GROMACS .gro file of C-alpha atoms in nm:
model
  173
    1MET     CA    1   0.006  -0.017  -0.008
    2ALA     CA    2   0.122   0.327  -0.082
    3LYS     CA    3   0.200   0.621   0.169
    4TYR     CA    4   0.096   0.955   0.036
    5SER     CA    5   0.307   1.262   0.083
    6THR     CA    6   0.555   1.127   0.317
    7ASN     CA    7   0.848   1.110   0.079
    8ARG     CA    8   0.908   0.762   0.157
    9GLY     CA    9   0.794   0.445  -0.057
   10GLY     CA   10   0.512   0.218   0.053
   11GLY     CA   11   0.589  -0.105   0.223
   12GLY     CA   12   0.965  -0.167   0.297
   13GLY     CA   13   1.054   0.170   0.395
   14ASP     CA   14   1.369   0.175   0.148
   15GLY     CA   15   1.225   0.474  -0.050
   16ASP     CA   16   1.246   0.309  -0.391
   17SER     CA   17   0.866   0.278  -0.430
   18CYS     CA   18   0.612   0.476  -0.596
   19GLU     CA   19   0.404   0.661  -0.352
   20LEU     CA   20   0.100   0.648  -0.573
   21CYS     CA   21   0.097   0.294  -0.694
   22GLY     CA   22   0.342   0.109  -0.446
   23ARG     CA   23   0.540  -0.023  -0.732
   24SER     CA   24   0.936  -0.062  -0.657
   25THR     CA   25   1.149   0.112  -0.917
   26ALA     CA   26   1.467   0.299  -0.908
   27LYS     CA   27   1.340   0.551  -1.154
   28LEU     CA   28   1.134   0.762  -0.921
   29ARG     CA   29   1.056   1.138  -0.974
   30ARG     CA   30   0.899   1.396  -0.780
   31ALA     CA   31   0.523   1.494  -0.898
   32ASN     CA   32   0.278   1.725  -0.756
   33VAL     CA   33  -0.051   1.501  -0.734
   34ALA     CA   34  -0.369   1.661  -0.600
   35GLY     CA   35  -0.181   1.901  -0.406
   36ALA     CA   36   0.049   1.645  -0.259
   37ASP     CA   37   0.423   1.643  -0.309
   38LEU     CA   38   0.496   1.258  -0.409
   39LEU     CA   39   0.780   1.015  -0.531
   40VAL     CA   40   0.615   0.851  -0.836
   41CYS     CA   41   0.734   0.587  -1.094
   42PRO     CA   42   0.728   0.682  -1.470
   43ASP     CA   43   0.378   0.538  -1.525
   44CYS     CA   44   0.207   0.747  -1.237
   45ALA     CA   45   0.403   1.059  -1.346
   46PRO     CA   46   0.142   1.189  -1.599
   47HIS     CA   47  -0.096   1.228  -1.299
   48GLY     CA   48   0.129   1.485  -1.156
   49GLU     CA   49   0.042   1.874  -1.202
   50ASN     CA   50   0.414   1.910  -1.333
   51ARG     CA   51   0.350   1.648  -1.602
   52HIS     CA   52   0.485   1.900  -1.885
   53ALA     CA   53   0.822   1.957  -1.703
   54ASP     CA   54   0.998   1.663  -1.886
   55ARG     CA   55   0.897   1.798  -2.236
   56LYS     CA   56   1.001   2.163  -2.130
   57SER     CA   57   1.325   2.050  -2.020
   58GLU     CA   58   1.385   1.848  -2.343
   59SER     CA   59   1.378   2.165  -2.542
   60THR     CA   60   1.701   2.301  -2.666
   61ASP     CA   61   1.862   2.607  -2.511
   62ALA     CA   62   1.877   2.780  -2.832
   63SER     CA   63   1.487   2.785  -2.867
   64ARG     CA   64   1.450   2.866  -2.521
   65ASP     CA   65   1.669   3.164  -2.584
   66GLY     CA   66   1.494   3.261  -2.892
   67SER     CA   67   1.144   3.216  -2.742
   68GLU     CA   68   1.274   3.451  -2.449
   69ARG     CA   69   1.412   3.710  -2.684
   70ASN     CA   70   1.072   3.711  -2.891
   71ARG     CA   71   0.894   3.763  -2.564
   72LYS     CA   72   1.088   4.020  -2.453
   73LYS     CA   73   1.047   4.202  -2.812
   74ARG     CA   74   0.659   4.173  -2.801
   75ALA     CA   75   0.652   4.309  -2.455
   76ALA     CA   76   0.881   4.615  -2.559
   77GLN     CA   77   0.649   4.654  -2.883
   78ARG     CA   78   0.326   4.662  -2.657
   79THR     CA   79   0.489   4.901  -2.414
   80ALA     CA   80   0.595   5.137  -2.722
   81LYS     CA   81   0.235   5.099  -2.859
   82MET     CA   82   0.083   5.200  -2.522
   83TYR     CA   83   0.336   5.484  -2.481
   84ASP     CA   84   0.243   5.611  -2.844
   85SER     CA   85  -0.123   5.615  -2.765
   86ALA     CA   86  -0.114   5.787  -2.423
   87LYS     CA   87   0.117   6.064  -2.563
   88GLY     CA   88  -0.128   6.149  -2.833
   89ASP     CA   89  -0.070   6.275  -3.172
   90SER     CA   90   0.037   6.631  -3.209
   91LYS     CA   91   0.120   6.629  -3.585
   92HIS     CA   92  -0.211   6.787  -3.672
   93TRP     CA   93  -0.111   7.132  -3.529
   94GLU     CA   94   0.266   7.110  -3.557
   95GLU     CA   95   0.230   7.092  -3.927
   96LYS     CA   96   0.045   7.413  -3.947
   97GLY     CA   97   0.334   7.595  -3.770
   98THR     CA   98   0.060   7.724  -3.476
   99ASN     CA   99   0.238   7.847  -3.163
  100TYR     CA  100  -0.009   7.781  -2.887
  101GLU     CA  101   0.187   7.985  -2.646
  102LYS     CA  102   0.168   8.309  -2.857
  103ASP     CA  103  -0.198   8.222  -2.961
  104ARG     CA  104  -0.350   8.170  -2.623
  105LEU     CA  105  -0.718   8.108  -2.595
  106PRO     CA  106  -0.865   8.438  -2.398
  107TYR     CA  107  -1.128   8.396  -2.134
  108LEU     CA  108  -1.443   8.334  -2.295
  109VAL     CA  109  -1.815   8.455  -2.204
  110SER     CA  110  -2.043   8.199  -2.048
  111GLY     CA  111  -2.242   8.008  -2.318
  112TYR     CA  112  -1.990   8.106  -2.595
  113GLY     CA  113  -2.081   7.787  -2.790
  114GLY     CA  114  -2.446   7.855  -2.837
  115VAL     CA  115  -2.368   8.222  -2.925
  116VAL     CA  116  -2.141   8.109  -3.208
  117GLU     CA  117  -2.391   7.846  -3.344
  118SER     CA  118  -2.666   8.079  -3.334
  119ALA     CA  119  -2.491   8.351  -3.480
  120ARG     CA  120  -2.368   8.111  -3.767
  121GLN     CA  121  -2.710   7.990  -3.825
  122ASP     CA  122  -2.866   8.358  -3.857
  123ALA     CA  123  -2.592   8.437  -4.112
  124GLY     CA  124  -2.727   8.140  -4.294
  125LEU     CA  125  -2.386   7.960  -4.307
  126GLN     CA  126  -2.324   7.596  -4.267
  127LEU     CA  127  -2.045   7.446  -4.024
  128ALA     CA  128  -1.829   7.362  -4.340
  129ASP     CA  129  -1.855   7.686  -4.519
  130LEU     CA  130  -1.767   7.900  -4.207
  131ALA     CA  131  -1.456   7.679  -4.149
  132ASP     CA  132  -1.342   7.706  -4.508
  133GLU     CA  133  -1.413   8.092  -4.495
  134LEU     CA  134  -1.212   8.123  -4.175
  135ASP     CA  135  -0.955   7.871  -4.277
  136LEU     CA  136  -1.042   7.659  -3.971
  137ASP     CA  137  -1.065   7.280  -3.914
  138GLU     CA  138  -1.414   7.198  -3.922
  139LYS     CA  139  -1.353   6.989  -3.602
  140GLN     CA  140  -1.236   7.295  -3.423
  141LEU     CA  141  -1.515   7.500  -3.526
  142LEU     CA  142  -1.755   7.238  -3.399
  143ALA     CA  143  -1.572   7.222  -3.072
  144ILE     CA  144  -1.629   7.595  -3.020
  145GLU     CA  145  -1.993   7.553  -3.085
  146GLN     CA  146  -2.010   7.280  -2.841
  147GLY     CA  147  -1.827   7.461  -2.574
  148ARG     CA  148  -1.517   7.261  -2.596
  149ALA     CA  149  -1.266   7.525  -2.750
  150THR     CA  150  -1.017   7.461  -2.444
  151ARG     CA  151  -1.011   7.083  -2.491
  152ALA     CA  152  -0.992   7.098  -2.861
  153ASN     CA  153  -0.670   7.329  -2.839
  154VAL     CA  154  -0.848   7.611  -3.030
  155GLY     CA  155  -0.621   7.910  -3.044
  156GLY     CA  156  -0.725   8.270  -2.969
  157SER     CA  157  -0.704   8.386  -3.331
  158ALA     CA  158  -0.976   8.149  -3.415
  159ILE     CA  159  -1.205   8.287  -3.156
  160ARG     CA  160  -1.111   8.668  -3.280
  161ALA     CA  161  -1.200   8.560  -3.620
  162LEU     CA  162  -1.534   8.433  -3.520
  163GLU     CA  163  -1.604   8.742  -3.344
  164GLU     CA  164  -1.502   8.955  -3.635
  165ARG     CA  165  -1.693   8.746  -3.892
  166LEU     CA  166  -2.006   8.692  -3.701
  167ASP     CA  167  -2.030   9.032  -3.515
  168VAL     CA  168  -2.048   8.853  -3.146
  169THR     CA  169  -1.854   8.900  -2.860
  170LEU     CA  170  -1.693   8.573  -2.719
  171VAL     CA  171  -1.397   8.713  -2.517
  172ASP     CA  172  -1.463   8.794  -2.150
  173GLU     CA  173  -1.253   9.113  -2.082
   0.00000   0.00000   0.00000
């Protein structure tokens, strides 16, 4: 009869018997079977939780080094991709040469978005038409009308151009 998790073989106490089936053999190996650390024979070894360890140890060092390199490369690529997405894309304003330190957004009146939208509609202009006329990006003009000028990085010159074109007051002085 086998003795479980005693690290001794069953029967004679000489330590050369499988602790799972009791078979006497000199080829015992350590296996974790259902949470118990046992010395088992090759026939019982597949029941252990570390049954894939033998296959892993048979792999060559070169392939192990290659897979380690590939894993590190993929990890570095994922990290770089997350960094790029978190950093944001500033090319849309860098290409135009706008300097937002010199073109700061002034303090705006409360409800400036609705003022711009009403004035544009009263003038009979479409969003795209007014954006083209003032040489603004349509997304920036939409952001102004929605009250998101600060978050959309709209410059003060765009606000002043809208004030002049639509004859409204947007800057709170």
